[in-house]
Amino acid sequence: TLPAPPASTPASAPPAVPPPTRVEVDAAAHHTPAPPGPTPVDQAVAAVRDFFLGGNTVVRVGILVLLIGVALLAKWAVDHALFPIELRLAAAAAIGMALTGIGFRLRESRPGFATTLQGGGIAALYLVVFFAYRFYELVPAPLAFALFVAIAIACGTLAVLQRAQPLIFIGSVGGFLAPVLASSGSGDHVTLFAYYLLLDIAIAAVAWREQWRGLNLLAFVCTYGVATIWGVLRYTPADFATTEPFLLAYLVLFTVVALVQAWRAQPKLAGFVDGTLVFGTPLITLLAQAQLVEGRQLGMAISTAGFGLYYALLATFVWRRAPAGLRRMAEAFLALAVGFGTIAIPLGLDDALTTTLAWSLEGAGIYWVGARQGRRLARWSGIALQALAAISFVWATDVAGFETRVAEFWAIANPRFLSCVSIAFAGCFIAREAWRQRAEVGDTEWRLAQGLVGWALLWWSGGVLAEIDQFAREVIQVGLVLLAIGITFPLLERLAARLAWTPGRLWAATALPAAFFAIPLSLDQQAHLFEHGGAVGWPLVCAAVYAVLARLEDCDEAWTRTAYAPALWLVAIVAALGSGGVAEHGFDLASDWSAAAFGIGLTAVVMGAGWAVDRGLAAFGRWPTIHLSWAIAPPAVFGILWVWILNLGGRGDAPPLPYLPILNPIDVTVAALLLGALDAWLRARRAHPPSLPAEWETPAGVAVAATLFLWLNGVLARSVHQWAEVPFRADTLWDATPMQASMSISWTLVALAGMLWCTRRGWRSRWIAASVLLGVTVVKLFLVDLSTLSTGARIGTFLVVGVLLLVVGYLSPVPPAAEGEARATGETT
């Protein structure tokens, strides 16, 4: 059977479209967008290529060959004197006019061919006039100039009538070359520049009417090119009055030309033409002005200030009156105004330090304007001026003669300090303005801008230190530095709080590193921290640090609370170093008094901080965990380390007091340090939650036991040194009979006491640890005491230790394992 025929499709129904294949779908899915349009540079290259190769290329090449042929023919005729010179020139002029006329008649039917013929004819007419004037002297200079101008005007007229841009280029070039070609060497620059001014105005009018922007660039290059050559070869200071007006006129003309052209279309400041007129005109004008006013006092300062004012007014006019599309042009004019004003400052002031002041404040003002108008270029220009101001300051302080000028400075009221203050103020101002306008400037920019506060603090600190170093007496310099720290940072925090500037408040916390930096500075300048006003200055600095941190607690920054830990470390260092210095230099107490005073000062801070936590005083009560862990623990641990240092180096000398075991500066200080460490340990354990992790308790207990044992041996060593007059050296003390005998007996007593205590408490493992010390003592008896001690000492030591061993064996048997483990478990639960 045959398959049924397909159903008929109505005539009105559209034909069925097959579904797209997978290849078509993939091609549509991966369709690439059209490539971007040509760039301005590509357009310029294309325009040049089209000018020389576009249209009827054969005709253009033919015209060029024809002109060369005519020139060769004329030269051959001249060489052979075939025709009179007048006839030759007339024939060439006739050919040029004929080409121009034929081209004009064909302007509608063959426009490309017609334009080429007219260009060749006009070029021939230029050559005829030039040869008639320069080589054959058939026409005078005024007539030659008039003919050149007439040809240029005729060429421009033909170009406008036919809207042929190549013709206007030929006519314009001829117009600019006319005075050069017809020059008689008289050097009448007034006529030359007046003619160029009129020609530029005419070209600008044609360019505006036909929107041929390239003409403006041609006028710019030709005008300034010829003017530059004249200025280099012919200008003298006597020509200033007749040259300056034309320079300013050209500045206004080309600026207005760029503005008018941009008014009709969107500006292309990044393009070749507009960018050249907007930025090239002031640059060349500035260079030319520098030559004109060379040798005149304040000449360049006044000139650049005037240029800055001109561009500032122009920027204001464009910003207020021009369409929104010209805002970029206004920004360009504003940038030029800022640039000229910036240059005018050092030229006018002739003082790099004063320039620093002006540039920094100017940068702050520019940033303020840029922040409010949403202009990123202006904002970054204001920041860049801060770097220029700093460079100017560094350069000023390195130039010869600065030392002589510094000697003439007044305190505070001098350019150096005011420059530092201005940079500091500008940095803070920009940072605060960026914070205030953070929604407009963006998150990244305002965060980066806050770094200027650190920059500002560095400059402020440098200025203050320089003033103190130069004008303050040496005995009070450190005190003034501490006073500056104690005032600067609280004041910064208060002002930032008034301005609702949170980052500025947070920067006030740098009072802490500044205080740490002041410690080595103080020790370098004086004997101890509390000398020459330090007794008042350091408490002021510490109080300022705590006051700033307390006010920063509401900033919702965790580090503002944890910063209390290094703040307490600062107080501990100041108290320890200050106490030791006062003991040694203030009261002239030699020997161990200084080291003991250092430890007492450290202990006072550790125990005082714990007491403040218990009483809930200020930040100690608000943040007890921070103080009991991170704040108090490091000074307490350093206290244990100081115990070791004292025992290894402390001789027990305490003049004018006699030496007594335990009751001497070293041992009293060791006891105080151990008490302070124990107090910190117990407070950390009692805290809720505990500030000391449970796994740290056993290592800490071992460290304390080792420290106590070291202290015992230190007491023995100092006693032997003081009473037996044994030199306080490790090898000498080890070989001394009193030292060995006392060590053996003392170690046995310590082991006995420890074992008795462990037996009563049922601590089997700790009893074994104490017995190890006893075993070490017995080994020492046989290996050391038996061979080194004298007969009497050896007998006495062995008898005493033997009796003690019997006592140990009787009173302190090893605790049972099961009972000890049970009791230990109950003890820890």
JSON list of C-alpha atoms in Angstrom, two decimals, residues 322-431:
[
{"chain": "A", "resi": 322, "resn": "ALA", "atom": "CA", "xyz": [28.10, 75.37, 28.21]},
{"chain": "A", "resi": 323, "resn": "PRO", "atom": "CA", "xyz": [26.10, 72.19, 27.62]},
{"chain": "A", "resi": 324, "resn": "ALA", "atom": "CA", "xyz": [26.70, 69.20, 29.85]},
{"chain": "A", "resi": 325, "resn": "GLY", "atom": "CA", "xyz": [28.72, 67.55, 27.08]},
{"chain": "A", "resi": 326, "resn": "LEU", "atom": "CA", "xyz": [31.43, 70.19, 27.52]},
{"chain": "A", "resi": 327, "resn": "ARG", "atom": "CA", "xyz": [32.12, 69.37, 31.17]},
{"chain": "A", "resi": 328, "resn": "ARG", "atom": "CA", "xyz": [35.26, 67.54, 30.11]},
{"chain": "A", "resi": 329, "resn": "MET", "atom": "CA", "xyz": [36.43, 70.71, 28.40]},
{"chain": "A", "resi": 330, "resn": "ALA", "atom": "CA", "xyz": [35.80, 72.61, 31.64]},
{"chain": "A", "resi": 331, "resn": "GLU", "atom": "CA", "xyz": [37.81, 70.02, 33.53]},
{"chain": "A", "resi": 332, "resn": "ALA", "atom": "CA", "xyz": [40.67, 70.45, 31.06]},
{"chain": "A", "resi": 333, "resn": "PHE", "atom": "CA", "xyz": [40.63, 74.22, 31.56]},
{"chain": "A", "resi": 334, "resn": "LEU", "atom": "CA", "xyz": [40.49, 73.75, 35.33]},
{"chain": "A", "resi": 335, "resn": "ALA", "atom": "CA", "xyz": [43.47, 71.42, 35.21]},
{"chain": "A", "resi": 336, "resn": "LEU", "atom": "CA", "xyz": [45.40, 74.02, 33.20]},
{"chain": "A", "resi": 337, "resn": "ALA", "atom": "CA", "xyz": [44.43, 76.71, 35.69]},
{"chain": "A", "resi": 338, "resn": "VAL", "atom": "CA", "xyz": [45.68, 74.59, 38.56]},
{"chain": "A", "resi": 339, "resn": "GLY", "atom": "CA", "xyz": [48.86, 73.78, 36.69]},
{"chain": "A", "resi": 340, "resn": "PHE", "atom": "CA", "xyz": [49.66, 77.42, 35.94]},
{"chain": "A", "resi": 341, "resn": "GLY", "atom": "CA", "xyz": [48.79, 78.48, 39.48]},
{"chain": "A", "resi": 342, "resn": "THR", "atom": "CA", "xyz": [51.00, 75.75, 40.87]},
{"chain": "A", "resi": 343, "resn": "ILE", "atom": "CA", "xyz": [53.91, 76.87, 38.70]},
{"chain": "A", "resi": 344, "resn": "ALA", "atom": "CA", "xyz": [53.37, 80.50, 39.68]},
{"chain": "A", "resi": 345, "resn": "ILE", "atom": "CA", "xyz": [53.82, 79.82, 43.38]},
{"chain": "A", "resi": 346, "resn": "PRO", "atom": "CA", "xyz": [57.51, 78.82, 43.38]},
{"chain": "A", "resi": 347, "resn": "LEU", "atom": "CA", "xyz": [58.31, 81.37, 40.68]},
{"chain": "A", "resi": 348, "resn": "GLY", "atom": "CA", "xyz": [56.75, 84.18, 42.70]},
{"chain": "A", "resi": 349, "resn": "LEU", "atom": "CA", "xyz": [57.81, 83.19, 46.20]},
{"chain": "A", "resi": 350, "resn": "ASP", "atom": "CA", "xyz": [61.34, 82.08, 45.35]},
{"chain": "A", "resi": 351, "resn": "ASP", "atom": "CA", "xyz": [61.29, 79.98, 48.54]},
{"chain": "A", "resi": 352, "resn": "ALA", "atom": "CA", "xyz": [60.78, 76.25, 48.34]},
{"chain": "A", "resi": 353, "resn": "LEU", "atom": "CA", "xyz": [59.52, 76.06, 51.93]},
{"chain": "A", "resi": 354, "resn": "THR", "atom": "CA", "xyz": [56.84, 78.64, 51.29]},
{"chain": "A", "resi": 355, "resn": "THR", "atom": "CA", "xyz": [56.05, 76.83, 48.06]},
{"chain": "A", "resi": 356, "resn": "THR", "atom": "CA", "xyz": [55.46, 73.70, 50.12]},
{"chain": "A", "resi": 357, "resn": "LEU", "atom": "CA", "xyz": [52.94, 75.56, 52.24]},
{"chain": "A", "resi": 358, "resn": "ALA", "atom": "CA", "xyz": [51.12, 76.97, 49.24]},
{"chain": "A", "resi": 359, "resn": "TRP", "atom": "CA", "xyz": [51.03, 73.73, 47.25]},
{"chain": "A", "resi": 360, "resn": "SER", "atom": "CA", "xyz": [49.74, 71.65, 50.12]},
{"chain": "A", "resi": 361, "resn": "LEU", "atom": "CA", "xyz": [46.91, 74.07, 50.88]},
{"chain": "A", "resi": 362, "resn": "GLU", "atom": "CA", "xyz": [46.14, 74.44, 47.19]},
{"chain": "A", "resi": 363, "resn": "GLY", "atom": "CA", "xyz": [45.92, 70.66, 46.88]},
{"chain": "A", "resi": 364, "resn": "ALA", "atom": "CA", "xyz": [43.48, 70.52, 49.78]},
{"chain": "A", "resi": 365, "resn": "GLY", "atom": "CA", "xyz": [41.30, 73.13, 48.10]},
{"chain": "A", "resi": 366, "resn": "ILE", "atom": "CA", "xyz": [41.38, 71.34, 44.77]},
{"chain": "A", "resi": 367, "resn": "TYR", "atom": "CA", "xyz": [40.36, 68.08, 46.40]},
{"chain": "A", "resi": 368, "resn": "TRP", "atom": "CA", "xyz": [37.51, 69.86, 48.15]},
{"chain": "A", "resi": 369, "resn": "VAL", "atom": "CA", "xyz": [36.21, 71.18, 44.83]},
{"chain": "A", "resi": 370, "resn": "GLY", "atom": "CA", "xyz": [36.67, 67.82, 43.13]},
{"chain": "A", "resi": 371, "resn": "ALA", "atom": "CA", "xyz": [34.85, 65.98, 45.90]},
{"chain": "A", "resi": 372, "resn": "ARG", "atom": "CA", "xyz": [31.84, 68.26, 45.71]},
{"chain": "A", "resi": 373, "resn": "GLN", "atom": "CA", "xyz": [31.67, 68.30, 41.93]},
{"chain": "A", "resi": 374, "resn": "GLY", "atom": "CA", "xyz": [32.36, 64.60, 41.51]},
{"chain": "A", "resi": 375, "resn": "ARG", "atom": "CA", "xyz": [35.57, 65.21, 39.53]},
{"chain": "A", "resi": 376, "resn": "ARG", "atom": "CA", "xyz": [38.05, 62.41, 39.99]},
{"chain": "A", "resi": 377, "resn": "LEU", "atom": "CA", "xyz": [40.81, 64.19, 38.07]},
{"chain": "A", "resi": 378, "resn": "ALA", "atom": "CA", "xyz": [40.61, 67.16, 40.41]},
{"chain": "A", "resi": 379, "resn": "ARG", "atom": "CA", "xyz": [40.67, 64.93, 43.49]},
{"chain": "A", "resi": 380, "resn": "TRP", "atom": "CA", "xyz": [43.75, 63.04, 42.40]},
{"chain": "A", "resi": 381, "resn": "SER", "atom": "CA", "xyz": [45.40, 66.31, 41.38]},
{"chain": "A", "resi": 382, "resn": "GLY", "atom": "CA", "xyz": [44.89, 67.57, 44.93]},
{"chain": "A", "resi": 383, "resn": "ILE", "atom": "CA", "xyz": [46.50, 64.42, 46.31]},
{"chain": "A", "resi": 384, "resn": "ALA", "atom": "CA", "xyz": [49.38, 64.66, 43.84]},
{"chain": "A", "resi": 385, "resn": "LEU", "atom": "CA", "xyz": [50.08, 68.21, 45.00]},
{"chain": "A", "resi": 386, "resn": "GLN", "atom": "CA", "xyz": [50.75, 66.83, 48.48]},
{"chain": "A", "resi": 387, "resn": "ALA", "atom": "CA", "xyz": [53.58, 64.74, 47.04]},
{"chain": "A", "resi": 388, "resn": "LEU", "atom": "CA", "xyz": [54.91, 67.76, 45.14]},
{"chain": "A", "resi": 389, "resn": "ALA", "atom": "CA", "xyz": [54.79, 69.80, 48.33]},
{"chain": "A", "resi": 390, "resn": "ALA", "atom": "CA", "xyz": [56.80, 67.15, 50.14]},
{"chain": "A", "resi": 391, "resn": "ILE", "atom": "CA", "xyz": [59.36, 67.03, 47.33]},
{"chain": "A", "resi": 392, "resn": "SER", "atom": "CA", "xyz": [59.67, 70.80, 47.47]},
{"chain": "A", "resi": 393, "resn": "PHE", "atom": "CA", "xyz": [60.27, 70.61, 51.22]},
{"chain": "A", "resi": 394, "resn": "VAL", "atom": "CA", "xyz": [62.95, 67.94, 50.86]},
{"chain": "A", "resi": 395, "resn": "TRP", "atom": "CA", "xyz": [64.65, 69.91, 48.12]},
{"chain": "A", "resi": 396, "resn": "ALA", "atom": "CA", "xyz": [64.59, 73.08, 50.20]},
{"chain": "A", "resi": 397, "resn": "THR", "atom": "CA", "xyz": [66.17, 71.41, 53.21]},
{"chain": "A", "resi": 398, "resn": "ASP", "atom": "CA", "xyz": [68.97, 69.99, 51.06]},
{"chain": "A", "resi": 399, "resn": "VAL", "atom": "CA", "xyz": [70.00, 73.09, 49.13]},
{"chain": "A", "resi": 400, "resn": "ALA", "atom": "CA", "xyz": [73.10, 74.98, 50.10]},
{"chain": "A", "resi": 401, "resn": "GLY", "atom": "CA", "xyz": [72.60, 77.73, 52.61]},
{"chain": "A", "resi": 402, "resn": "PHE", "atom": "CA", "xyz": [69.66, 76.13, 54.36]},
{"chain": "A", "resi": 403, "resn": "GLU", "atom": "CA", "xyz": [71.61, 75.81, 57.60]},
{"chain": "A", "resi": 404, "resn": "THR", "atom": "CA", "xyz": [72.25, 79.54, 57.56]},
{"chain": "A", "resi": 405, "resn": "ARG", "atom": "CA", "xyz": [68.58, 80.26, 57.04]},
{"chain": "A", "resi": 406, "resn": "VAL", "atom": "CA", "xyz": [67.60, 77.88, 59.82]},
{"chain": "A", "resi": 407, "resn": "ALA", "atom": "CA", "xyz": [69.73, 79.88, 62.24]},
{"chain": "A", "resi": 408, "resn": "GLU", "atom": "CA", "xyz": [67.55, 82.90, 61.47]},
{"chain": "A", "resi": 409, "resn": "PHE", "atom": "CA", "xyz": [64.25, 81.06, 62.12]},
{"chain": "A", "resi": 410, "resn": "TRP", "atom": "CA", "xyz": [61.89, 82.04, 64.90]},
{"chain": "A", "resi": 411, "resn": "ALA", "atom": "CA", "xyz": [60.30, 79.29, 66.94]},
{"chain": "A", "resi": 412, "resn": "ILE", "atom": "CA", "xyz": [56.99, 78.15, 65.44]},
{"chain": "A", "resi": 413, "resn": "ALA", "atom": "CA", "xyz": [56.72, 81.25, 63.17]},
{"chain": "A", "resi": 414, "resn": "ASN", "atom": "CA", "xyz": [59.07, 80.01, 60.46]},
{"chain": "A", "resi": 415, "resn": "PRO", "atom": "CA", "xyz": [58.55, 78.52, 56.99]},
{"chain": "A", "resi": 416, "resn": "ARG", "atom": "CA", "xyz": [59.85, 75.08, 57.95]},
{"chain": "A", "resi": 417, "resn": "PHE", "atom": "CA", "xyz": [57.35, 74.48, 60.75]},
{"chain": "A", "resi": 418, "resn": "LEU", "atom": "CA", "xyz": [54.49, 76.14, 58.90]},
{"chain": "A", "resi": 419, "resn": "SER", "atom": "CA", "xyz": [55.23, 73.99, 55.84]},
{"chain": "A", "resi": 420, "resn": "CYS", "atom": "CA", "xyz": [55.09, 70.82, 57.95]},
{"chain": "A", "resi": 421, "resn": "VAL", "atom": "CA", "xyz": [51.87, 72.00, 59.57]},
{"chain": "A", "resi": 422, "resn": "SER", "atom": "CA", "xyz": [50.33, 72.82, 56.19]},
{"chain": "A", "resi": 423, "resn": "ILE", "atom": "CA", "xyz": [51.11, 69.36, 54.81]},
{"chain": "A", "resi": 424, "resn": "ALA", "atom": "CA", "xyz": [49.70, 67.78, 57.96]},
{"chain": "A", "resi": 425, "resn": "PHE", "atom": "CA", "xyz": [46.57, 69.92, 57.81]},
{"chain": "A", "resi": 426, "resn": "ALA", "atom": "CA", "xyz": [46.04, 69.24, 54.11]},
{"chain": "A", "resi": 427, "resn": "GLY", "atom": "CA", "xyz": [46.43, 65.48, 54.60]},
{"chain": "A", "resi": 428, "resn": "CYS", "atom": "CA", "xyz": [43.85, 65.43, 57.38]},
{"chain": "A", "resi": 429, "resn": "PHE", "atom": "CA", "xyz": [41.54, 67.73, 55.43]},
{"chain": "A", "resi": 430, "resn": "ILE", "atom": "CA", "xyz": [41.61, 65.53, 52.33]},
{"chain": "A", "resi": 431, "resn": "ALA", "atom": "CA", "xyz": [41.11, 62.37, 54.37]}
]
